[in-house]
Amino acid sequence: MDEHVHPEVRRIAADIDTMEVRGAATIADAVARALRTQAEESDADDPEAFRAELRAAARTLHGTRPTAVSLPNALRYVLRGMSSPTVEGLRQDIVQSADDFCQRLDRAQADLGRVGANRLRDGDVIMTHCHSTDVLACVEAAVEQGKHIEAIVKETRPRNQGHITAEELADMGVPVTLIVDSAARRYLNDVNHVLVGADAVAADGSVINKIGTSGLAVNARDRGAPIMVASQTLKLHPGTLTGHTVDIEMRDTEEIIDEKRREEIGSPKVVNPAFDVTPPRYVDAIVTERGQFPPESIVTLMRELFGEGTEEPWAEP
Ligand code: RUB
């Protein structure tokens, strides 16, 4: 690892890797702040050395989790801001673009929340999977409009992010029923909307989100419950416009079963994919800060936002 990468940047990278910091929007916010710290603390004495440090810091952050496209999208946004000819100017450029990025993130989530809230009616019951701050923004906006919302929350094995969702919904005054993941189909008859977030949205409208989302969507369609994806445009995956696929992160199998227990039950192979792909035909609406879109039309928005390309400004020139 490059010795010029600031220890705080390494700490943030480690926290993302171990999921102390998790969820696509939160990861994006953390990496923008990390680049800001790298810039503020840099003692590079010429512009090229400064740029090289920022690229190295970005690569350290980029290597942590492969699926959430908000991470490279955040790095791209902040690094694109570097235009000044001096070290001091470059430092200001990064601080400014990191601050802009974090403000836009907050604003986008609030705007998206108001769009998503329009889909929810007073008295609705929602079902959630994993923990998504974009989803919670929709529920919060609905509650602020005076709507009574109840939630059935899937625990979301193996990491139980549903517990975080349950706690945050309870803080909003939303009555919560917690269920194991495999109970979802049984309760879908009682549900008016399934609400999930996204780690990435592909150009064909496929949604990449926490493992179990696609099975939930198929069951919800079978039961007639609409599936709404709350996803800031930061989660649109520009590489999919040119045929790239989204990497699905495989995590440590110890998240599922410890080595001792695995041996006791005959040492089966264990696999732990963190995300899956929900095809567009199972998604009713993708709610963004720019309004709601049928999944098949998201490509139009992607072309508008990423028309300028998907360069990797963290790569060595
Ligand atoms: C989190 C997850 C969330 C999305 C969206 O997975 O799948 O639904 O990241 O979250 P993990 P947000 O826990 O593995 O990071 O709406 O907060 O960006």
XYZ file of C-alpha atoms and ligand atoms in Angstrom:
335
model
C 0.000 0.000 0.000
C 1.232 3.494 -0.842
C 2.865 5.076 2.228
C 1.418 8.464 1.281
C -2.137 7.258 1.867
C -3.276 8.963 5.089
C -3.997 6.629 8.057
C -7.525 8.061 8.320
C -8.175 7.049 4.696
C -6.914 3.527 5.487
C -9.137 3.405 8.567
C -12.189 4.394 6.514
C -11.275 1.783 3.879
C -10.986 -0.862 6.630
C -14.359 0.184 8.097
C -16.008 -0.190 4.682
C -14.333 -3.565 4.197
C -15.592 -4.885 7.553
C -19.006 -3.193 7.066
C -18.719 -0.879 10.066
C -19.586 1.633 7.360
C -22.114 0.106 4.953
C -24.996 0.827 2.597
C -24.377 2.448 -0.785
C -25.124 6.079 0.130
C -23.222 5.951 3.430
C -20.199 4.421 1.689
C -20.258 7.216 -0.914
C -20.372 9.877 1.798
C -17.487 8.214 3.686
C -15.202 7.995 0.643
C -15.820 11.635 -0.327
C -14.886 12.681 3.211
C -11.815 10.415 3.105
C -10.530 12.142 -0.051
C -11.129 15.483 1.655
C -8.967 14.366 4.603
C -6.248 13.121 2.257
C -6.218 16.539 0.553
C -6.258 18.535 3.791
C -3.463 16.514 5.385
C -1.266 16.121 2.309
C 2.302 17.447 2.568
C 2.965 16.954 -1.155
C 5.137 19.780 -2.423
C 4.261 19.712 -6.103
C 0.950 19.345 -7.957
C 1.864 16.030 -9.588
C 2.777 14.450 -6.214
C -0.510 15.759 -4.782
C -2.524 14.261 -7.632
C -0.673 10.934 -7.262
C -1.517 10.871 -3.525
C -5.190 11.476 -4.209
C -5.216 8.720 -6.844
C -3.541 6.305 -4.396
C -6.069 7.184 -1.681
C -8.915 6.640 -4.169
C -7.522 3.217 -5.170
C -7.303 2.193 -1.495
C -10.990 3.106 -1.052
C -12.045 1.653 -4.398
C -10.679 -1.800 -3.554
C -12.928 -2.304 -0.518
C -16.336 -3.405 -1.843
C -17.019 -4.124 -5.498
C -20.815 -3.952 -5.916
C -21.976 -0.534 -4.659
C -21.366 1.705 -7.681
C -21.920 4.753 -5.495
C -18.307 4.253 -4.375
C -16.572 4.761 -7.773
C -19.225 7.370 -8.703
C -18.282 9.354 -5.568
C -14.533 9.056 -6.244
C -15.092 10.200 -9.837
C -17.110 13.229 -8.734
C -14.544 14.399 -6.185
C -11.414 13.732 -8.281
C -12.924 15.478 -11.317
C -12.817 18.687 -9.292
C -8.976 18.865 -9.449
C -8.119 21.624 -11.911
C -5.859 24.187 -10.202
C -2.186 24.517 -11.145
C -0.871 24.715 -7.537
C -0.938 22.353 -4.540
C -2.910 24.875 -2.475
C -5.420 25.301 -5.299
C -5.790 21.547 -5.750
C -6.367 21.137 -2.013
C -9.177 23.691 -2.183
C -10.590 21.978 -5.297
C -10.897 18.644 -3.474
C -12.320 20.165 -0.296
C -14.891 22.046 -2.388
C -15.923 19.088 -4.540
C -16.099 16.710 -1.545
C -18.327 19.207 0.306
C -20.493 19.697 -2.797
C -20.806 15.960 -3.188
C -21.928 15.371 0.423
C -24.454 18.217 0.216
C -25.860 16.893 -3.060
C -26.138 13.438 -1.508
C -28.205 14.767 1.400
C -30.378 16.884 -0.881
C -30.913 14.014 -3.338
C -32.018 11.722 -0.544
C -34.491 14.263 0.805
C -35.890 14.932 -2.720
C -36.141 11.202 -3.434
C -37.907 10.723 -0.098
C -40.661 13.146 -1.113
C -41.148 11.353 -4.461
C -41.304 7.939 -2.780
C -43.696 9.224 -0.122
C -46.200 10.154 -2.853
C -46.574 6.440 -3.627
C -47.478 5.623 -0.009
C -51.017 6.139 1.303
C -52.271 6.657 4.815
C -52.630 3.240 6.477
C -50.237 1.367 4.140
C -48.179 -1.593 5.273
C -44.706 -1.886 3.727
C -42.220 -4.747 3.672
C -38.491 -3.977 3.734
C -35.319 -5.929 3.048
C -31.860 -5.021 4.397
C -31.247 -1.416 5.503
C -31.487 1.376 2.962
C -31.257 5.046 3.873
C -33.003 5.886 0.572
C -35.959 3.662 1.573
C -36.092 5.184 5.035
C -36.123 8.692 3.518
C -39.368 7.747 1.683
C -40.984 6.414 4.844
C -39.851 9.413 6.866
C -41.311 11.836 4.312
C -44.616 9.922 4.335
C -44.730 10.017 8.139
C -43.969 13.749 8.077
C -46.953 14.187 5.724
C -49.052 12.698 8.527
C -49.539 9.241 6.986
C -49.755 6.230 9.261
C -47.365 3.569 7.924
C -46.671 0.113 9.367
C -43.718 -2.085 8.441
C -42.918 -5.761 8.150
C -39.140 -5.928 8.330
C -37.125 -8.899 7.068
C -34.166 -9.612 9.334
C -31.818 -10.062 6.322
C -29.407 -12.853 7.063
C -26.498 -13.228 7.463
C -25.732 -9.723 8.784
C -29.200 -8.811 10.119
C -29.306 -5.304 8.668
C -33.081 -5.569 9.215
C -32.398 -4.865 12.889
C -31.053 -1.415 11.952
C -34.143 -0.805 9.794
C -36.435 -1.909 12.629
C -34.755 0.450 15.075
C -34.808 3.443 12.726
C -38.455 2.871 11.777
C -39.388 2.571 15.460
C -37.626 5.917 16.057
C -39.958 7.437 13.423
C -42.953 6.027 15.272
C -43.644 3.323 12.663
C -44.982 0.076 14.196
C -42.628 -2.752 13.161
C -43.070 -6.516 12.860
C -39.744 -8.341 12.468
C -39.759 -11.629 10.510
C -37.165 -14.153 9.361
C -36.399 -13.895 5.658
C -38.163 -17.133 4.791
C -41.461 -15.846 6.271
C -41.720 -13.070 3.674
C -44.122 -14.855 1.291
C -46.518 -15.684 4.096
C -46.898 -12.005 5.003
C -46.938 -10.521 1.504
C -50.746 -10.746 1.438
C -50.790 -8.102 4.187
C -48.464 -5.731 2.361
C -49.273 -2.728 0.114
C -45.702 -2.050 -1.053
C -42.334 -3.767 -0.988
C -39.614 -1.136 -0.560
C -35.968 -1.929 -1.281
C -32.827 0.082 -1.953
C -30.129 -0.443 -4.575
C -26.383 -0.848 -4.664
C -26.415 -0.474 -8.421
C -28.984 -0.064 -11.183
C -27.985 -1.379 -14.615
C -28.822 0.242 -17.948
C -31.521 -2.368 -18.658
C -33.257 -1.477 -15.367
C -32.013 -4.498 -13.404
C -31.580 -3.723 -9.723
C -28.592 -5.035 -7.782
C -29.309 -5.083 -4.062
C -28.831 -7.211 -0.933
C -29.046 -10.954 -1.519
C -32.677 -12.013 -1.222
C -34.098 -8.967 -3.005
C -34.777 -10.866 -6.250
C -36.604 -13.715 -4.473
C -38.653 -11.175 -2.553
C -39.543 -9.347 -5.783
C -40.652 -12.556 -7.522
C -42.835 -13.476 -4.533
C -44.226 -9.960 -4.299
C -45.193 -10.021 -7.981
C -46.908 -13.375 -7.417
C -48.858 -11.851 -4.520
C -49.643 -8.616 -6.382
C -47.640 -6.353 -4.058
C -45.891 -3.535 -6.001
C -42.096 -3.354 -5.730
C -40.601 0.082 -5.376
C -36.828 0.624 -5.535
C -35.551 3.760 -3.802
C -32.320 4.667 -5.528
C -30.576 7.998 -5.896
C -29.078 8.501 -9.359
C -25.707 7.955 -7.652
C -26.512 4.241 -7.822
C -26.879 4.208 -11.627
C -24.019 2.138 -13.013
C -22.459 3.964 -15.981
C -20.339 0.970 -17.051
C -23.475 -1.016 -17.888
C -24.202 1.472 -20.698
C -21.249 -0.043 -22.552
C -21.888 -3.690 -21.762
C -20.036 -4.134 -18.453
C -21.693 -6.298 -15.843
C -21.884 -5.554 -12.107
C -19.541 -7.557 -9.870
C -21.379 -9.466 -7.153
C -19.346 -9.421 -3.951
C -18.650 -12.806 -2.368
C -18.057 -12.377 1.376
C -16.356 -14.467 4.046
C -18.288 -17.665 4.740
C -17.706 -17.156 8.482
C -20.584 -14.653 8.254
C -22.811 -17.708 7.723
C -21.192 -20.465 9.779
C -17.987 -20.759 11.824
C -15.312 -23.238 10.871
C -15.905 -25.527 13.862
C -19.618 -25.919 13.152
C -18.979 -26.351 9.435
C -16.660 -29.301 10.206
C -19.219 -30.792 12.621
C -21.815 -30.960 9.837
C -19.567 -32.703 7.316
C -17.580 -29.731 5.917
C -20.023 -28.630 3.191
C -18.913 -26.021 0.721
C -20.342 -22.660 1.859
C -20.904 -19.637 -0.387
C -21.865 -16.132 0.683
C -22.909 -13.824 -2.176
C -23.784 -10.410 -0.719
C -26.038 -9.191 -3.549
C -28.322 -10.414 -6.311
C -29.876 -9.077 -9.502
C -33.605 -8.381 -9.799
C -34.677 -8.253 -13.472
C -36.642 -5.143 -14.495
C -39.862 -7.115 -15.076
C -40.190 -7.562 -11.289
C -39.744 -3.880 -10.491
C -42.701 -1.469 -10.613
C -40.869 1.813 -10.105
C -37.393 3.164 -9.486
C -37.718 6.263 -7.331
C -34.893 8.792 -7.687
C -34.379 12.448 -6.773
C -35.275 13.201 -10.410
C -38.698 11.567 -10.134
C -39.921 8.025 -10.543
C -39.055 5.877 -13.551
C -40.276 2.570 -14.906
C -37.107 0.405 -14.850
C -37.021 0.094 -18.660
C -36.681 3.870 -19.062
C -33.832 4.402 -16.601
C -31.359 4.154 -19.478
C -32.525 7.573 -20.736
C -31.603 9.164 -17.425
C -28.277 7.315 -17.392
C -27.343 8.641 -20.834
C -28.213 12.159 -19.715
C -26.137 11.889 -16.516
C -23.154 9.871 -17.719
C -22.960 10.952 -21.353
C -19.483 12.287 -20.619
C -18.102 8.780 -20.042
C -16.857 6.589 -17.257
C -13.160 7.302 -16.972
C -11.202 5.996 -13.952
C -9.404 9.077 -12.623
C -7.770 7.001 -9.854
C -5.716 4.934 -12.373
C -2.049 5.836 -12.872
C -1.733 7.836 -16.118
C -26.792 -2.705 1.782
C -27.909 -2.752 0.784
C -28.778 -1.533 0.674
C -28.203 -0.599 -0.407
C -28.906 0.760 -0.426
O -25.912 -3.803 1.674
O -28.070 -3.693 0.028
O -30.077 -1.873 0.297
O -26.823 -0.386 -0.198
O -28.639 1.453 0.771
P -24.682 -3.896 2.723
P -28.769 3.060 0.817
O -25.259 -3.931 4.085
O -23.977 -5.172 2.323
O -23.797 -2.684 2.479
O -30.148 3.369 0.369
O -28.508 3.432 2.260
O -27.744 3.612 -0.130
